[in-house]
CSV table of C-alpha atoms in Angstrom, one decimal:
chain,number,residue,atom,x,y,z
J,1,GLY,CA,-16.5,6.0,9.7
J,2,GLN,CA,-14.6,3.5,7.7
J,3,ASN,CA,-12.5,0.9,9.5
J,4,ILE,CA,-10.2,-2.0,8.8
J,5,ASP,CA,-9.2,-4.3,11.7
J,6,GLN,CA,-6.4,-6.8,11.6
J,7,PRO,CA,-4.2,-8.2,14.4
J,8,THR,CA,-1.1,-6.2,15.1
J,9,GLU,CA,1.3,-9.2,15.4
J,10,MET,CA,1.2,-13.0,15.0
J,11,THR,CA,3.8,-15.6,15.5
J,12,ALA,CA,4.0,-19.0,13.8
J,13,THR,CA,6.5,-21.8,13.2
J,14,GLU,CA,8.3,-22.6,10.1
J,15,GLY,CA,6.5,-25.3,8.1
J,16,ALA,CA,3.2,-24.6,9.8
J,17,ILE,CA,0.0,-22.8,8.6
J,18,VAL,CA,-1.2,-19.4,9.7
J,19,GLN,CA,-4.4,-17.5,9.1
J,20,ILE,CA,-4.4,-13.7,9.2
J,21,ASN,CA,-7.9,-12.2,9.7
J,22,CYS,CA,-9.2,-8.9,8.4
J,23,THR,CA,-12.6,-7.3,9.2
J,24,TYR,CA,-13.9,-4.2,7.6
J,25,GLN,CA,-16.6,-1.6,7.8
J,26,THR,CA,-16.7,0.6,4.7
J,27,SER,CA,-19.1,2.7,2.7
J,28,GLY,CA,-19.6,0.2,-0.1
J,29,PHE,CA,-17.3,-2.5,-1.3
J,30,ASN,CA,-15.5,-2.9,-4.6
J,31,GLY,CA,-12.9,-5.5,-3.7
J,32,LEU,CA,-10.4,-6.5,-1.0
J,33,PHE,CA,-6.6,-6.7,-1.5
J,34,TRP,CA,-3.8,-8.3,0.5
J,35,TYR,CA,-0.3,-6.9,0.2
J,36,GLN,CA,3.0,-8.2,1.7
J,37,GLN,CA,5.5,-5.8,3.0
J,38,HIS,CA,9.0,-6.8,4.2
J,39,ALA,CA,10.6,-4.4,6.8
J,40,GLY,CA,11.8,-1.2,5.2
J,41,GLU,CA,10.5,-2.2,1.7
J,42,ALA,CA,7.5,-1.4,-0.4
J,43,PRO,CA,4.3,-3.4,-0.3
J,44,THR,CA,3.8,-6.0,-3.0
J,45,PHE,CA,0.5,-7.3,-4.3
J,46,LEU,CA,-0.6,-10.7,-3.1
J,47,SER,CA,-4.3,-11.2,-3.8
J,48,TYR,CA,-7.6,-9.7,-4.8
J,49,ASN,CA,-11.1,-10.8,-3.8
J,50,VAL,CA,-14.4,-9.3,-5.0
J,51,LEU,CA,-16.7,-12.3,-4.8
J,52,ASP,CA,-17.3,-14.6,-1.8
J,53,GLY,CA,-15.1,-17.6,-1.5
J,54,LEU,CA,-11.5,-18.8,-1.6
J,55,GLU,CA,-8.9,-17.7,-4.0
J,56,GLU,CA,-5.8,-19.9,-4.0
J,57,LYS,CA,-2.3,-19.0,-5.3
J,58,GLY,CA,0.3,-21.5,-4.5
J,59,ARG,CA,1.0,-21.5,-0.7
J,60,PHE,CA,-1.2,-18.4,-0.2
J,61,SER,CA,-5.0,-18.3,-0.2
J,62,SER,CA,-7.4,-15.5,0.5
J,63,PHE,CA,-11.0,-15.8,1.6
J,64,LEU,CA,-13.8,-13.3,1.5
J,65,SER,CA,-17.3,-13.1,3.1
J,66,ARG,CA,-19.0,-9.9,2.0
J,67,SER,CA,-22.0,-10.4,4.3
J,68,LYS,CA,-19.7,-10.7,7.3
J,69,GLY,CA,-17.3,-8.0,6.3
J,70,TYR,CA,-14.5,-10.5,6.7
J,71,SER,CA,-11.5,-11.8,4.9
J,72,TYR,CA,-8.5,-14.0,5.8
J,73,LEU,CA,-5.1,-14.7,4.3
J,74,LEU,CA,-4.0,-18.3,4.7
J,75,LEU,CA,-0.3,-19.0,4.4
J,76,LYS,CA,0.7,-22.7,4.2
J,77,GLU,CA,4.1,-24.4,4.6
J,78,LEU,CA,5.6,-21.3,6.2
J,79,GLN,CA,9.1,-20.3,5.3
J,80,MET,CA,11.4,-17.9,7.1
J,81,LYS,CA,11.1,-15.5,4.1
J,82,ASP,CA,7.3,-15.1,4.9
J,83,SER,CA,8.3,-13.0,7.9
J,84,ALA,CA,6.7,-9.7,6.9
J,85,SER,CA,3.8,-7.4,7.5
J,86,TYR,CA,0.6,-8.3,5.7
J,87,LEU,CA,-1.7,-5.4,4.8
J,88,CYS,CA,-5.4,-5.7,4.2
J,89,ALA,CA,-7.1,-3.0,2.0
J,90,VAL,CA,-10.7,-2.5,0.9
J,91,MET,CA,-11.8,-0.4,-2.1
J,92,ASP,CA,-15.0,1.5,-1.1
J,93,SER,CA,-17.9,2.7,-3.2
J,94,ASN,CA,-15.9,5.7,-4.3
J,95,TYR,CA,-13.0,3.5,-5.5
J,96,GLN,CA,-10.8,4.7,-2.7
J,97,LEU,CA,-8.6,2.2,-0.9
J,98,ILE,CA,-8.9,2.0,2.9
J,99,TRP,CA,-5.9,0.4,4.5
J,100,GLY,CA,-5.5,-1.6,7.6
J,101,ALA,CA,-2.5,-1.0,9.8
J,102,GLY,CA,-1.0,-4.4,8.9
J,103,THR,CA,-0.2,-7.6,10.7
J,104,LYS,CA,3.4,-8.3,11.5
J,105,LEU,CA,4.0,-12.0,11.1
J,106,ILE,CA,7.0,-13.5,12.9
J,107,ILE,CA,8.2,-16.9,11.8
J,108,LYS,CA,10.2,-19.0,14.2
J,109,PRO,CA,12.4,-22.0,13.3
U,1,SER,CA,8.2,-4.4,-18.4
U,2,GLN,CA,7.0,-1.6,-16.2
U,3,THR,CA,9.3,-0.2,-13.4
U,4,ILE,CA,9.0,2.5,-10.9
U,5,HIS,CA,11.9,4.5,-9.4
U,6,GLN,CA,11.8,6.5,-6.3
U,7,TRP,CA,14.5,8.5,-4.6
U,8,PRO,CA,16.2,9.1,-2.3
U,9,ALA,CA,15.9,6.0,-0.2
U,10,THR,CA,16.6,7.8,3.1
U,11,LEU,CA,16.6,11.5,4.0
U,12,VAL,CA,17.3,13.4,7.2
U,13,GLN,CA,16.2,17.0,7.1
U,14,PRO,CA,15.9,19.7,9.7
U,15,VAL,CA,12.6,21.3,10.6
U,16,GLY,CA,11.8,24.1,8.3
U,17,SER,CA,13.8,22.9,5.4
U,18,PRO,CA,12.3,22.2,2.0
U,19,LEU,CA,11.6,18.7,0.6
U,20,SER,CA,11.6,17.2,-2.9
U,21,LEU,CA,11.0,13.5,-3.5
U,22,GLU,CA,10.9,12.2,-7.0
U,23,CYS,CA,9.2,9.3,-8.6
U,24,THR,CA,9.3,8.1,-12.2
U,25,VAL,CA,7.6,5.2,-14.0
U,26,GLU,CA,8.9,3.5,-17.1
U,27,GLY,CA,7.2,1.1,-19.5
U,28,THR,CA,3.7,2.5,-19.3
U,29,SER,CA,1.7,5.5,-20.6
U,30,ASN,CA,-0.6,7.7,-18.7
U,31,PRO,CA,-0.5,5.8,-15.4
U,32,ASN,CA,-2.4,6.8,-12.3
U,33,LEU,CA,0.2,7.9,-9.8
U,34,TYR,CA,0.0,8.1,-6.0
U,35,TRP,CA,1.9,9.4,-3.0
U,36,TYR,CA,1.3,7.5,0.2
U,37,ARG,CA,2.7,8.0,3.7
U,38,GLN,CA,3.1,5.1,6.1
U,39,ALA,CA,3.5,5.9,9.8
U,40,ALA,CA,4.4,3.2,12.3
U,41,GLY,CA,1.4,1.2,13.5
U,42,ARG,CA,-1.0,2.9,11.0
U,43,GLY,CA,-2.4,2.1,7.6
U,44,LEU,CA,-1.2,3.7,4.5
U,45,GLN,CA,-2.4,7.2,4.1
U,46,LEU,CA,-3.1,8.5,0.6
U,47,LEU,CA,-1.6,12.0,0.2
U,48,PHE,CA,-2.0,12.8,-3.5
U,49,TYR,CA,-3.1,11.1,-6.6
U,50,SER,CA,-2.9,12.0,-10.3
U,51,VAL,CA,-4.7,10.7,-13.3
U,52,GLY,CA,-2.7,12.9,-15.8
U,53,ILE,CA,-0.2,15.6,-16.4
U,54,GLY,CA,-1.0,18.6,-14.2
U,55,GLN,CA,-3.9,16.9,-12.6
U,56,ILE,CA,-3.4,16.5,-8.8
U,57,SER,CA,-6.0,15.5,-6.2
U,58,SER,CA,-5.2,16.0,-2.5
U,59,GLU,CA,-6.7,13.7,0.0
U,60,VAL,CA,-5.4,15.3,3.2
U,61,PRO,CA,-4.8,19.0,4.0
U,62,GLN,CA,-1.2,19.5,5.0
U,63,ASN,CA,2.0,21.4,4.2
U,64,LEU,CA,2.9,19.1,1.4
U,65,SER,CA,2.2,19.5,-2.3
U,66,ALA,CA,2.6,17.4,-5.4
U,67,SER,CA,3.2,18.0,-9.1
U,68,ARG,CA,3.2,16.0,-12.2
U,69,PRO,CA,5.3,17.9,-14.8
U,70,GLN,CA,5.5,14.9,-17.2
U,71,ASP,CA,3.4,11.9,-17.8
U,72,ARG,CA,5.6,9.5,-15.9
U,73,GLN,CA,7.0,11.8,-13.3
U,74,PHE,CA,5.5,12.6,-9.9
U,75,ILE,CA,7.1,14.9,-7.3
U,76,LEU,CA,6.3,15.4,-3.7
U,77,SER,CA,7.4,18.7,-2.2
U,78,SER,CA,7.3,20.9,0.9
U,79,LYS,CA,8.5,24.4,1.5
U,80,LYS,CA,9.0,23.9,5.2
U,81,LEU,CA,9.1,20.5,6.8
U,82,LEU,CA,7.4,19.8,10.2
U,83,LEU,CA,8.4,17.2,12.7
U,84,SER,CA,5.1,15.4,12.0
U,85,ASP,CA,6.2,15.0,8.3
U,86,SER,CA,8.5,12.2,9.4
U,87,GLY,CA,7.5,8.8,7.9
U,88,PHE,CA,7.9,6.3,5.1
U,89,TYR,CA,6.8,7.8,1.8
U,90,LEU,CA,5.8,5.6,-1.0
U,91,CYS,CA,5.1,6.4,-4.6
U,92,ALA,CA,2.9,4.0,-6.6
U,93,TRP,CA,1.2,3.5,-9.9
U,94,SER,CA,-1.8,1.5,-10.8
U,95,VAL,CA,-3.1,-0.5,-13.7
U,96,LEU,CA,-6.8,-1.5,-14.1
U,97,GLY,CA,-7.2,-5.2,-15.0
U,98,PRO,CA,-8.7,-8.5,-13.9
U,99,GLU,CA,-7.4,-7.9,-10.4
U,100,ASN,CA,-9.1,-4.5,-10.2
U,101,GLU,CA,-6.7,-1.5,-9.8
U,102,LYS,CA,-3.7,-3.1,-8.1
U,103,LEU,CA,-0.9,-0.9,-7.0
U,104,PHE,CA,2.8,-1.2,-7.8
U,105,PHE,CA,5.0,0.6,-5.3
U,106,GLY,CA,8.3,2.3,-5.5
U,107,SER,CA,11.0,1.3,-3.0
U,108,GLY,CA,10.1,4.1,-0.6
U,109,THR,CA,11.8,7.0,1.1
U,110,GLN,CA,12.4,7.0,4.9
U,111,LEU,CA,12.2,10.7,5.9
U,112,SER,CA,13.3,11.8,9.3
U,113,VAL,CA,12.7,15.4,10.2
U,114,LEU,CA,14.8,16.5,13.2
């Protein structure tokens, strides 16, 4: 079966750095996405990785290792507004998106 | 610019009642459209997707149906709601580009079936 694993919840301090991990087992791989979802709102696109390595976008970076079936989202200089759920999704060989259950990130002052 | 509208935002319906959720997209032609359901503690579940008018693919057998009567309109329906239909429903459209086929979501409908 296809599976995406990410921690259910994480807590971090304002101004700090946090890394949210995602591991996947899918039938094929056509890219990995990270979305941010504030409570009660729609997910919004954060990043896309299809090749191994680190993609940096401002305070957010996303890393991919295809051989390990592993990705992480790195958030720097955390702000209170970063409190949200972070969803990992993998596109399989049939171009279907497989979603993780999301990681709820709690930021404390 | 492209926008997606989804309504209503919240809905409370009794078991056995019908359902109609509507989604419209503006600013793009022939988009791929999707209906997802999000249950607490679970990943997004794809319910239906459409690549064109009248073309609907169902991913999960259920008592829900979808229709696309116009290019930029996508409707999710049910004749008789079940308790298990409660959840957060999201409409989305996608565009194929440098960042693969990323999704743009509507604001969602929180459906409670009582």
